[in-house]
Amino acid sequence: MGNLYQKLLENGKSDFYPYHMPGHKRKPLTEVLKRVCDIDITEIDGFDNLHHAEGILAQLQKRAAKIYGSEECFYLVGGSTAGILSAIATVIKRGETFLIGRNCHKSVYHGAYLNGANTEYLFPESVKGVGIVGEVTAQQVQLALESNSRIKAVIIVSPTYEGVVSNVREIADIVHEYGIPLIVDEAHGAHFGFHEMWPHSACTQGADIVIQSLHKTLPSLTQTALLHVNGNLVDRSRLKRFLAIHQTSSPSYVFMAGIEESLDYMESVGKSRMDKFADLWWQMLKNLSACKVLMIYPKKMDGQDFGDAKETKEKRIKYDIGKLVISVENSNISGQKLYDILLNDYHLQMEMAGGSYVLAMFTLADEQDAYVRLTEALLEIDKKLRISVPAKAKSDVAPNREPLEKAMEFWMAWDMTTELVDVDDCDGRIAGDFINLYPPGVPVVVPGEILKEEILEIIKEYIRQGLPVHGVKCMEGKVWLEVIYGKQ
Ligand SMILES: Cc1ncc(COP(=O)(O)O)c(C=O)c1O
């Protein structure tokens, strides 16, 4: 096993002169470069080549596979996005049908578009009263596969952005009965499998390809991620081809050494850090149970209180500990308002605001102070709020509620000429662009779908609440949507 980081440092200090990229020549000419200059190199002798790994990088990738319990692992330096695009191109050829969890990230849709895939969707239920999207069930997958024999591959996201985990084992078994591969976007679950209080990683639950962003939940640099492969349903040489297409031909050694170090960290102190993480988390949940108006999710799972689960350790928590969803469903404020109060009055930057909730994200890097500050702020805010149950539940505007009727495949629609039309005149028109809240980037509307009054009202409501809606234009005091040119 080579230690890439040490080797890079030694190379930086050596008298080997760099007649090669990068252009800084290991000279810290700017402030940022001062920190990374010594170890930022290109594929020079002794440092292997990510796209044809045979030396140190091959060893490191083997080690990452061993840690996560997969058969083979590939380092990603373009985030999970590069892995998702490559995985989709590997399993889906032009014109083939792809079954997608509708709550998947936009990179999944981009992958489907680039490959001209026809799409079918799995619509997970929303979690009642919270406004977040729930799990994809094995029954849904079974039903979808039974009703469309043309489906060639399936992708789901687990855990979701908000920490909801699907039963990957059951889903994989069903997908494999049809002889096709299951991809799991585990971008938010690179910390799974390191501690018994967290769910198993999809790597050990039968998924054929699993993609994880190390940068999201482990101490790793932005853009660092992993792609794991299992079984014989995935053509691995095709996968390598697409990784070479979707990843840069100049992969960053800073990133790759960062991946190595974050896995070193998890192997050495990860378990004890996650023990502490879980303890701080339970304590926070206990303290937050004093809230009278704000609702904390998830409080219970399968009728079992988180507190009980901690004591008995009978079964793994079905949700990702660390994703705190603070629901304002029964309060007199919106999710965006709570987000703004936490930011402006308490200097606490949340991960995102939805129509009916705010999401805070914790990792093993958070110390007690982080838990105490948020708890104190929420308890104080809660005291000032009133219970107010609006006629129309805030969580009713959750994305992916009802399947919209599809007028044409989205890869086709996204390439068509469009025009901007006032949202009030869009009923019956065909969407020409995605409309989503970003984050989390789950599409409310996909190009090619027919816009109907109900969905248009939801979009207007998002805008009224000041949520970050992508795919709409606000001009001249009106909201405009991109629709396919000319009335069909
Ligand atoms: C569910 C999910 N999948 C994939 C991605 C893409 O990950 P990355 O930013 O590592 O490319 C994201 C990014 O937020 C995500 O939320």
PDB file of C-alpha atoms in Angstrom, residues 84-368:
ATOM      1  CA  ILE A  84     -23.854   9.061 -12.037  1.00  0.00           C
ATOM      2  CA  LEU A  85     -23.368  10.183 -15.664  1.00  0.00           C
ATOM      3  CA  SER A  86     -20.917   7.336 -16.264  1.00  0.00           C
ATOM      4  CA  ALA A  87     -23.092   4.722 -14.551  1.00  0.00           C
ATOM      5  CA  ILE A  88     -26.146   5.653 -16.606  1.00  0.00           C
ATOM      6  CA  ALA A  89     -24.220   5.665 -19.883  1.00  0.00           C
ATOM      7  CA  THR A  90     -22.932   2.190 -18.988  1.00  0.00           C
ATOM      8  CA  VAL A  91     -26.302   0.565 -18.365  1.00  0.00           C
ATOM      9  CA  ILE A  92     -28.567   2.437 -20.816  1.00  0.00           C
ATOM     10  CA  LYS A  93     -28.141   2.702 -24.579  1.00  0.00           C
ATOM     11  CA  ARG A  94     -29.957   5.184 -26.819  1.00  0.00           C
ATOM     12  CA  GLY A  95     -33.735   4.709 -26.919  1.00  0.00           C
ATOM     13  CA  GLU A  96     -33.754   2.215 -24.059  1.00  0.00           C
ATOM     14  CA  THR A  97     -36.055   2.670 -21.072  1.00  0.00           C
ATOM     15  CA  PHE A  98     -34.747   3.683 -17.680  1.00  0.00           C
ATOM     16  CA  LEU A  99     -36.731   3.493 -14.425  1.00  0.00           C
ATOM     17  CA  ILE A 100     -35.896   6.509 -12.266  1.00  0.00           C
ATOM     18  CA  GLY A 101     -36.881   7.415  -8.719  1.00  0.00           C
ATOM     19  CA  ARG A 102     -38.622  10.700  -9.423  1.00  0.00           C
ATOM     20  CA  ASN A 103     -36.868  12.204  -6.395  1.00  0.00           C
ATOM     21  CA  CYS A 104     -33.453  11.672  -7.987  1.00  0.00           C
ATOM     22  CA  HIS A 105     -30.943  14.490  -8.327  1.00  0.00           C
ATOM     23  CA  LYS A 106     -30.714  16.462 -11.560  1.00  0.00           C
ATOM     24  CA  SER A 107     -27.485  14.638 -12.527  1.00  0.00           C
ATOM     25  CA  VAL A 108     -29.612  11.504 -13.029  1.00  0.00           C
ATOM     26  CA  TYR A 109     -31.863  13.375 -15.446  1.00  0.00           C
ATOM     27  CA  HIS A 110     -28.811  14.797 -17.189  1.00  0.00           C
ATOM     28  CA  GLY A 111     -27.476  11.259 -17.604  1.00  0.00           C
ATOM     29  CA  ALA A 112     -30.783  10.080 -19.045  1.00  0.00           C
ATOM     30  CA  TYR A 113     -30.861  13.064 -21.429  1.00  0.00           C
ATOM     31  CA  LEU A 114     -27.314  12.529 -22.707  1.00  0.00           C
ATOM     32  CA  ASN A 115     -28.146   8.915 -23.478  1.00  0.00           C
ATOM     33  CA  GLY A 116     -31.512   9.601 -25.085  1.00  0.00           C
ATOM     34  CA  ALA A 117     -33.168   7.344 -22.523  1.00  0.00           C
ATOM     35  CA  ASN A 118     -36.926   6.947 -22.377  1.00  0.00           C
ATOM     36  CA  THR A 119     -37.947   7.402 -18.773  1.00  0.00           C
ATOM     37  CA  GLU A 120     -40.418   5.808 -16.409  1.00  0.00           C
ATOM     38  CA  TYR A 121     -40.697   7.067 -12.838  1.00  0.00           C
ATOM     39  CA  LEU A 122     -41.112   5.698  -9.347  1.00  0.00           C
ATOM     40  CA  PHE A 123     -43.047   8.241  -7.299  1.00  0.00           C
ATOM     41  CA  PRO A 124     -42.290   7.784  -3.604  1.00  0.00           C
ATOM     42  CA  GLU A 125     -44.973   8.941  -1.185  1.00  0.00           C
ATOM     43  CA  SER A 126     -44.410  12.195   0.668  1.00  0.00           C
ATOM     44  CA  VAL A 127     -43.872  11.907   4.419  1.00  0.00           C
ATOM     45  CA  LYS A 128     -47.186  13.070   5.850  1.00  0.00           C
ATOM     46  CA  GLY A 129     -47.184  16.418   7.577  1.00  0.00           C
ATOM     47  CA  VAL A 130     -43.502  17.083   6.881  1.00  0.00           C
ATOM     48  CA  GLY A 131     -43.341  17.841   3.181  1.00  0.00           C
ATOM     49  CA  ILE A 132     -40.334  15.678   2.376  1.00  0.00           C
ATOM     50  CA  VAL A 133     -40.236  12.789  -0.037  1.00  0.00           C
ATOM     51  CA  GLY A 134     -40.297   9.302   1.507  1.00  0.00           C
ATOM     52  CA  GLU A 135     -38.773   5.990   0.501  1.00  0.00           C
ATOM     53  CA  VAL A 136     -39.113   4.039  -2.717  1.00  0.00           C
ATOM     54  CA  THR A 137     -40.681   0.698  -1.842  1.00  0.00           C
ATOM     55  CA  ALA A 138     -39.908  -2.720  -3.263  1.00  0.00           C
ATOM     56  CA  GLN A 139     -43.588  -3.078  -4.208  1.00  0.00           C
ATOM     57  CA  GLN A 140     -43.441   0.075  -6.326  1.00  0.00           C
ATOM     58  CA  VAL A 141     -40.393  -1.241  -8.143  1.00  0.00           C
ATOM     59  CA  GLN A 142     -42.047  -4.626  -8.679  1.00  0.00           C
ATOM     60  CA  LEU A 143     -45.162  -2.982 -10.108  1.00  0.00           C
ATOM     61  CA  ALA A 144     -43.174  -0.746 -12.446  1.00  0.00           C
ATOM     62  CA  LEU A 145     -41.076  -3.627 -13.757  1.00  0.00           C
ATOM     63  CA  GLU A 146     -44.129  -5.840 -14.225  1.00  0.00           C
ATOM     64  CA  SER A 147     -45.912  -3.193 -16.236  1.00  0.00           C
ATOM     65  CA  ASN A 148     -43.053  -2.296 -18.572  1.00  0.00           C
ATOM     66  CA  SER A 149     -40.859  -5.064 -19.915  1.00  0.00           C
ATOM     67  CA  ARG A 150     -38.696  -2.582 -21.829  1.00  0.00           C
ATOM     68  CA  ILE A 151     -37.018  -1.246 -18.670  1.00  0.00           C
ATOM     69  CA  LYS A 152     -33.287  -1.936 -18.865  1.00  0.00           C
ATOM     70  CA  ALA A 153     -32.030  -0.481 -15.565  1.00  0.00           C
ATOM     71  CA  VAL A 154     -33.238   1.160 -12.361  1.00  0.00           C
ATOM     72  CA  ILE A 155     -31.864   4.024 -10.299  1.00  0.00           C
ATOM     73  CA  ILE A 156     -32.956   5.203  -6.869  1.00  0.00           C
ATOM     74  CA  VAL A 157     -31.547   7.703  -4.401  1.00  0.00           C
ATOM     75  CA  SER A 158     -30.935   6.411  -0.870  1.00  0.00           C
ATOM     76  CA  PRO A 159     -30.435   8.115   1.516  1.00  0.00           C
ATOM     77  CA  THR A 160     -32.283  11.138   0.220  1.00  0.00           C
ATOM     78  CA  TYR A 161     -31.081  14.665   0.830  1.00  0.00           C
ATOM     79  CA  GLU A 162     -33.296  14.666   3.925  1.00  0.00           C
ATOM     80  CA  GLY A 163     -32.014  11.296   5.163  1.00  0.00           C
ATOM     81  CA  VAL A 164     -34.757   8.895   4.081  1.00  0.00           C
ATOM     82  CA  VAL A 165     -33.394   5.413   3.352  1.00  0.00           C
ATOM     83  CA  SER A 166     -35.036   2.809   1.105  1.00  0.00           C
ATOM     84  CA  ASN A 167     -34.771  -0.949   1.551  1.00  0.00           C
ATOM     85  CA  VAL A 168     -32.046  -1.488  -1.030  1.00  0.00           C
ATOM     86  CA  ARG A 169     -31.779  -5.231  -0.310  1.00  0.00           C
ATOM     87  CA  GLU A 170     -35.429  -5.882  -1.188  1.00  0.00           C
ATOM     88  CA  ILE A 171     -35.351  -3.581  -4.192  1.00  0.00           C
ATOM     89  CA  ALA A 172     -32.140  -5.146  -5.542  1.00  0.00           C
ATOM     90  CA  ASP A 173     -33.626  -8.647  -5.253  1.00  0.00           C
ATOM     91  CA  ILE A 174     -36.633  -7.623  -7.318  1.00  0.00           C
ATOM     92  CA  VAL A 175     -34.599  -5.753  -9.920  1.00  0.00           C
ATOM     93  CA  HIS A 176     -32.313  -8.783 -10.306  1.00  0.00           C
ATOM     94  CA  GLU A 177     -35.286 -11.072 -10.935  1.00  0.00           C
ATOM     95  CA  TYR A 178     -35.610  -9.116 -14.183  1.00  0.00           C
ATOM     96  CA  GLY A 179     -31.914  -9.592 -14.960  1.00  0.00           C
ATOM     97  CA  ILE A 180     -31.203  -5.859 -14.959  1.00  0.00           C
ATOM     98  CA  PRO A 181     -28.916  -3.679 -12.799  1.00  0.00           C
ATOM     99  CA  LEU A 182     -29.792  -1.398  -9.896  1.00  0.00           C
ATOM    100  CA  ILE A 183     -27.864   1.855  -9.430  1.00  0.00           C
ATOM    101  CA  VAL A 184     -28.060   3.490  -6.013  1.00  0.00           C
ATOM    102  CA  ASP A 185     -27.224   7.156  -5.702  1.00  0.00           C
ATOM    103  CA  GLU A 186     -25.747   7.081  -2.193  1.00  0.00           C
ATOM    104  CA  ALA A 187     -24.223  10.545  -2.596  1.00  0.00           C
ATOM    105  CA  HIS A 188     -25.360  11.454   0.921  1.00  0.00           C
ATOM    106  CA  GLY A 189     -24.380   8.130   2.489  1.00  0.00           C
ATOM    107  CA  ALA A 190     -20.586   7.785   2.297  1.00  0.00           C
ATOM    108  CA  HIS A 191     -20.608   7.463   6.089  1.00  0.00           C
ATOM    109  CA  PHE A 192     -22.920   4.410   6.002  1.00  0.00           C
ATOM    110  CA  GLY A 193     -21.465   1.108   7.100  1.00  0.00           C
ATOM    111  CA  PHE A 194     -18.941   2.589   9.530  1.00  0.00           C
ATOM    112  CA  HIS A 195     -21.165   2.375  12.622  1.00  0.00           C
ATOM    113  CA  GLU A 196     -24.036   0.141  13.722  1.00  0.00           C
ATOM    114  CA  MET A 197     -26.432   3.059  14.307  1.00  0.00           C
ATOM    115  CA  TRP A 198     -26.413   3.984  10.632  1.00  0.00           C
ATOM    116  CA  PRO A 199     -27.949   1.953   7.808  1.00  0.00           C
ATOM    117  CA  HIS A 200     -25.815  -0.478   5.813  1.00  0.00           C
ATOM    118  CA  SER A 201     -24.245   0.942   2.686  1.00  0.00           C
ATOM    119  CA  ALA A 202     -25.976  -0.092  -0.555  1.00  0.00           C
ATOM    120  CA  CYS A 203     -22.560  -1.572  -1.475  1.00  0.00           C
ATOM    121  CA  THR A 204     -23.379  -4.586   0.724  1.00  0.00           C
ATOM    122  CA  GLN A 205     -27.114  -4.681  -0.026  1.00  0.00           C
ATOM    123  CA  GLY A 206     -27.109  -6.019  -3.568  1.00  0.00           C
ATOM    124  CA  ALA A 207     -26.812  -2.786  -5.584  1.00  0.00           C
ATOM    125  CA  ASP A 208     -24.813  -3.189  -8.806  1.00  0.00           C
ATOM    126  CA  ILE A 209     -23.445   0.358  -8.874  1.00  0.00           C
ATOM    127  CA  VAL A 210     -23.252   2.682  -5.867  1.00  0.00           C
ATOM    128  CA  ILE A 211     -22.092   6.276  -6.036  1.00  0.00           C
ATOM    129  CA  GLN A 212     -21.043   8.213  -2.931  1.00  0.00           C
ATOM    130  CA  SER A 213     -19.924  11.819  -2.458  1.00  0.00           C
ATOM    131  CA  LEU A 214     -17.205  11.664   0.188  1.00  0.00           C
ATOM    132  CA  HIS A 215     -17.277  15.434   0.350  1.00  0.00           C
ATOM    133  CA  LYS A 216     -20.865  15.535   1.575  1.00  0.00           C
ATOM    134  CA  THR A 217     -20.556  13.583   4.831  1.00  0.00           C
ATOM    135  CA  LEU A 218     -16.890  12.681   5.400  1.00  0.00           C
ATOM    136  CA  PRO A 219     -13.908  14.957   6.009  1.00  0.00           C
ATOM    137  CA  SER A 220     -12.990  15.153   2.331  1.00  0.00           C
ATOM    138  CA  LEU A 221     -12.532  17.869  -0.293  1.00  0.00           C
ATOM    139  CA  THR A 222     -15.423  19.106  -2.432  1.00  0.00           C
ATOM    140  CA  GLN A 223     -15.716  17.042  -5.645  1.00  0.00           C
ATOM    141  CA  THR A 224     -14.269  13.872  -4.115  1.00  0.00           C
ATOM    142  CA  ALA A 225     -16.468  10.827  -4.539  1.00  0.00           C
ATOM    143  CA  LEU A 226     -16.433   7.067  -5.173  1.00  0.00           C
ATOM    144  CA  LEU A 227     -18.168   4.716  -7.589  1.00  0.00           C
ATOM    145  CA  HIS A 228     -18.514   1.055  -6.526  1.00  0.00           C
ATOM    146  CA  VAL A 229     -19.441  -1.917  -8.725  1.00  0.00           C
ATOM    147  CA  ASN A 230     -20.709  -5.375  -7.831  1.00  0.00           C
ATOM    148  CA  GLY A 231     -21.847  -8.448  -9.757  1.00  0.00           C
ATOM    149  CA  ASN A 232     -21.870  -9.284 -13.447  1.00  0.00           C
ATOM    150  CA  LEU A 233     -24.759  -7.178 -14.734  1.00  0.00           C
ATOM    151  CA  VAL A 234     -22.517  -4.185 -15.369  1.00  0.00           C
ATOM    152  CA  ASP A 235     -20.082  -4.196 -18.272  1.00  0.00           C
ATOM    153  CA  ARG A 236     -16.990  -2.940 -16.478  1.00  0.00           C
ATOM    154  CA  SER A 237     -14.971  -2.078 -19.560  1.00  0.00           C
ATOM    155  CA  ARG A 238     -17.890   0.055 -20.769  1.00  0.00           C
ATOM    156  CA  LEU A 239     -17.988   1.692 -17.338  1.00  0.00           C
ATOM    157  CA  LYS A 240     -14.271   2.548 -17.593  1.00  0.00           C
ATOM    158  CA  ARG A 241     -14.891   4.054 -21.013  1.00  0.00           C
ATOM    159  CA  PHE A 242     -17.575   6.360 -19.654  1.00  0.00           C
ATOM    160  CA  LEU A 243     -15.582   7.285 -16.552  1.00  0.00           C
ATOM    161  CA  ALA A 244     -12.823   8.407 -18.915  1.00  0.00           C
ATOM    162  CA  ILE A 245     -15.369  10.441 -20.902  1.00  0.00           C
ATOM    163  CA  HIS A 246     -17.085  12.093 -17.938  1.00  0.00           C
ATOM    164  CA  GLN A 247     -14.036  12.657 -15.743  1.00  0.00           C
ATOM    165  CA  THR A 248     -11.293  15.135 -16.481  1.00  0.00           C
ATOM    166  CA  SER A 249      -8.153  13.833 -18.167  1.00  0.00           C
ATOM    167  CA  SER A 250      -6.221  15.770 -15.499  1.00  0.00           C
ATOM    168  CA  PRO A 251      -7.501  14.314 -12.224  1.00  0.00           C
ATOM    169  CA  SER A 252      -6.368  16.263  -9.194  1.00  0.00           C
ATOM    170  CA  TYR A 253      -3.836  14.519  -6.968  1.00  0.00           C
ATOM    171  CA  VAL A 254      -4.881  16.882  -4.195  1.00  0.00           C
ATOM    172  CA  PHE A 255      -8.385  15.436  -4.438  1.00  0.00           C
ATOM    173  CA  MET A 256      -7.131  11.867  -4.679  1.00  0.00           C
ATOM    174  CA  ALA A 257      -4.820  12.231  -1.681  1.00  0.00           C
ATOM    175  CA  GLY A 258      -7.802  13.800   0.094  1.00  0.00           C
ATOM    176  CA  ILE A 259      -9.884  10.686  -0.626  1.00  0.00           C
ATOM    177  CA  GLU A 260      -7.099   8.507   0.729  1.00  0.00           C
ATOM    178  CA  GLU A 261      -6.813  10.579   3.873  1.00  0.00           C
ATOM    179  CA  SER A 262     -10.529  10.719   4.565  1.00  0.00           C
ATOM    180  CA  LEU A 263     -10.695   6.907   4.362  1.00  0.00           C
ATOM    181  CA  ASP A 264      -7.601   6.671   6.627  1.00  0.00           C
ATOM    182  CA  TYR A 265      -9.475   8.864   9.053  1.00  0.00           C
ATOM    183  CA  MET A 266     -12.585   6.694   8.954  1.00  0.00           C
ATOM    184  CA  GLU A 267     -10.564   3.526   9.453  1.00  0.00           C
ATOM    185  CA  SER A 268      -8.643   4.924  12.398  1.00  0.00           C
ATOM    186  CA  VAL A 269     -10.939   7.211  14.389  1.00  0.00           C
ATOM    187  CA  GLY A 270     -14.164   7.052  12.355  1.00  0.00           C
ATOM    188  CA  LYS A 271     -15.930   4.617  14.679  1.00  0.00           C
ATOM    189  CA  SER A 272     -15.191   6.590  17.849  1.00  0.00           C
ATOM    190  CA  ARG A 273     -16.101   9.893  16.137  1.00  0.00           C
ATOM    191  CA  MET A 274     -19.391   8.392  15.031  1.00  0.00           C
ATOM    192  CA  ASP A 275     -20.070   7.129  18.579  1.00  0.00           C
ATOM    193  CA  LYS A 276     -19.716  10.701  19.730  1.00  0.00           C
ATOM    194  CA  PHE A 277     -21.760  11.972  16.776  1.00  0.00           C
ATOM    195  CA  ALA A 278     -24.647   9.628  17.696  1.00  0.00           C
ATOM    196  CA  ASP A 279     -24.498  10.619  21.382  1.00  0.00           C
ATOM    197  CA  LEU A 280     -24.608  14.338  20.607  1.00  0.00           C
ATOM    198  CA  TRP A 281     -27.446  13.735  18.174  1.00  0.00           C
ATOM    199  CA  TRP A 282     -29.641  11.814  20.648  1.00  0.00           C
ATOM    200  CA  GLN A 283     -29.040  14.447  23.277  1.00  0.00           C
ATOM    201  CA  MET A 284     -30.097  17.179  20.854  1.00  0.00           C
ATOM    202  CA  LEU A 285     -33.263  15.290  19.869  1.00  0.00           C
ATOM    203  CA  LYS A 286     -34.119  14.853  23.547  1.00  0.00           C
ATOM    204  CA  ASN A 287     -33.663  18.560  24.236  1.00  0.00           C
ATOM    205  CA  LEU A 288     -35.637  19.541  21.152  1.00  0.00           C
ATOM    206  CA  SER A 289     -38.600  17.448  22.270  1.00  0.00           C
ATOM    207  CA  ALA A 290     -39.457  20.484  24.436  1.00  0.00           C
ATOM    208  CA  CYS A 291     -40.499  22.386  21.272  1.00  0.00           C
ATOM    209  CA  LYS A 292     -44.217  23.108  21.316  1.00  0.00           C
ATOM    210  CA  VAL A 293     -44.750  24.380  17.773  1.00  0.00           C
ATOM    211  CA  LEU A 294     -41.780  23.264  15.696  1.00  0.00           C
ATOM    212  CA  MET A 295     -41.785  19.562  14.891  1.00  0.00           C
ATOM    213  CA  ILE A 296     -38.577  17.642  14.604  1.00  0.00           C
ATOM    214  CA  TYR A 297     -38.343  14.841  12.085  1.00  0.00           C
ATOM    215  CA  PRO A 298     -37.696  11.986  12.241  1.00  0.00           C
ATOM    216  CA  LYS A 299     -38.929  11.539  15.770  1.00  0.00           C
ATOM    217  CA  LYS A 300     -40.048   7.986  15.435  1.00  0.00           C
ATOM    218  CA  MET A 301     -39.492   5.234  12.967  1.00  0.00           C
ATOM    219  CA  ASP A 302     -41.814   2.275  12.586  1.00  0.00           C
ATOM    220  CA  GLY A 303     -43.432   3.357  15.845  1.00  0.00           C
ATOM    221  CA  GLN A 304     -40.094   2.979  17.603  1.00  0.00           C
ATOM    222  CA  ASP A 305     -38.734   6.008  19.351  1.00  0.00           C
ATOM    223  CA  PHE A 306     -35.184   6.965  18.415  1.00  0.00           C
ATOM    224  CA  GLY A 307     -34.344   6.999  22.101  1.00  0.00           C
ATOM    225  CA  ASP A 308     -35.413   3.341  22.445  1.00  0.00           C
ATOM    226  CA  ALA A 309     -33.444   2.401  19.382  1.00  0.00           C
ATOM    227  CA  LYS A 310     -30.352   3.905  20.880  1.00  0.00           C
ATOM    228  CA  GLU A 311     -30.677   1.945  24.071  1.00  0.00           C
ATOM    229  CA  THR A 312     -31.506  -1.423  22.565  1.00  0.00           C
ATOM    230  CA  LYS A 313     -29.463  -1.136  19.360  1.00  0.00           C
ATOM    231  CA  GLU A 314     -31.881  -3.828  18.186  1.00  0.00           C
ATOM    232  CA  LYS A 315     -31.955  -2.711  14.660  1.00  0.00           C
ATOM    233  CA  ARG A 316     -30.314  -0.096  12.625  1.00  0.00           C
ATOM    234  CA  ILE A 317     -32.051   3.203  12.293  1.00  0.00           C
ATOM    235  CA  LYS A 318     -33.853   3.413   8.962  1.00  0.00           C
ATOM    236  CA  TYR A 319     -32.989   7.060   8.595  1.00  0.00           C
ATOM    237  CA  ASP A 320     -29.701   8.810   8.291  1.00  0.00           C
ATOM    238  CA  ILE A 321     -28.866  10.263  11.693  1.00  0.00           C
ATOM    239  CA  GLY A 322     -27.471  13.692  11.068  1.00  0.00           C
ATOM    240  CA  LYS A 323     -30.226  15.089   8.867  1.00  0.00           C
ATOM    241  CA  LEU A 324     -32.387  17.239  11.099  1.00  0.00           C
ATOM    242  CA  VAL A 325     -35.668  18.202   9.447  1.00  0.00           C
ATOM    243  CA  ILE A 326     -37.390  21.014  11.361  1.00  0.00           C
ATOM    244  CA  SER A 327     -41.002  21.175  10.297  1.00  0.00           C
ATOM    245  CA  VAL A 328     -42.935  24.450  10.532  1.00  0.00           C
ATOM    246  CA  GLU A 329     -46.123  22.743   9.373  1.00  0.00           C
ATOM    247  CA  ASN A 330     -48.181  23.791  12.408  1.00  0.00           C
ATOM    248  CA  SER A 331     -46.599  27.188  12.955  1.00  0.00           C
ATOM    249  CA  ASN A 332     -47.364  30.722  11.843  1.00  0.00           C
ATOM    250  CA  ILE A 333     -44.155  30.941   9.741  1.00  0.00           C
ATOM    251  CA  SER A 334     -42.836  29.362   6.525  1.00  0.00           C
ATOM    252  CA  GLY A 335     -39.741  27.202   6.128  1.00  0.00           C
ATOM    253  CA  GLN A 336     -37.986  30.091   4.388  1.00  0.00           C
ATOM    254  CA  LYS A 337     -38.823  32.438   7.285  1.00  0.00           C
ATOM    255  CA  LEU A 338     -37.328  30.024   9.838  1.00  0.00           C
ATOM    256  CA  TYR A 339     -34.241  29.654   7.625  1.00  0.00           C
ATOM    257  CA  ASP A 340     -33.863  33.451   7.482  1.00  0.00           C
ATOM    258  CA  ILE A 341     -34.280  33.861  11.262  1.00  0.00           C
ATOM    259  CA  LEU A 342     -31.637  31.214  11.935  1.00  0.00           C
ATOM    260  CA  LEU A 343     -29.285  32.853   9.461  1.00  0.00           C
ATOM    261  CA  ASN A 344     -29.777  36.510  10.300  1.00  0.00           C
ATOM    262  CA  ASP A 345     -30.489  36.454  14.030  1.00  0.00           C
ATOM    263  CA  TYR A 346     -28.367  33.473  15.087  1.00  0.00           C
ATOM    264  CA  HIS A 347     -25.770  33.222  12.298  1.00  0.00           C
ATOM    265  CA  LEU A 348     -26.651  29.587  11.738  1.00  0.00           C
ATOM    266  CA  GLN A 349     -26.462  28.648   8.064  1.00  0.00           C
ATOM    267  CA  MET A 350     -28.869  25.821   7.305  1.00  0.00           C
ATOM    268  CA  GLU A 351     -28.491  23.387   4.401  1.00  0.00           C
ATOM    269  CA  MET A 352     -31.828  24.358   2.834  1.00  0.00           C
ATOM    270  CA  ALA A 353     -35.395  25.587   3.311  1.00  0.00           C
ATOM    271  CA  GLY A 354     -38.448  23.857   1.859  1.00  0.00           C
ATOM    272  CA  GLY A 355     -42.052  25.080   1.861  1.00  0.00           C
ATOM    273  CA  SER A 356     -42.759  23.488   5.233  1.00  0.00           C
ATOM    274  CA  TYR A 357     -39.369  22.697   6.740  1.00  0.00           C
ATOM    275  CA  VAL A 358     -35.724  23.568   7.176  1.00  0.00           C
ATOM    276  CA  LEU A 359     -32.904  21.058   6.875  1.00  0.00           C
ATOM    277  CA  ALA A 360     -29.798  21.120   9.085  1.00  0.00           C
ATOM    278  CA  MET A 361     -27.005  18.719   8.335  1.00  0.00           C
ATOM    279  CA  PHE A 362     -24.636  17.265  10.934  1.00  0.00           C
ATOM    280  CA  THR A 363     -21.535  15.164  10.356  1.00  0.00           C
ATOM    281  CA  LEU A 364     -18.863  13.603  12.536  1.00  0.00           C
ATOM    282  CA  ALA A 365     -16.928  16.863  12.213  1.00  0.00           C
ATOM    283  CA  ASP A 366     -19.457  18.748  14.359  1.00  0.00           C
ATOM    284  CA  GLU A 367     -18.551  19.326  18.002  1.00  0.00           C
ATOM    285  CA  GLN A 368     -20.941  19.826  20.909  1.00  0.00           C
TER     286      GLN A 368
END
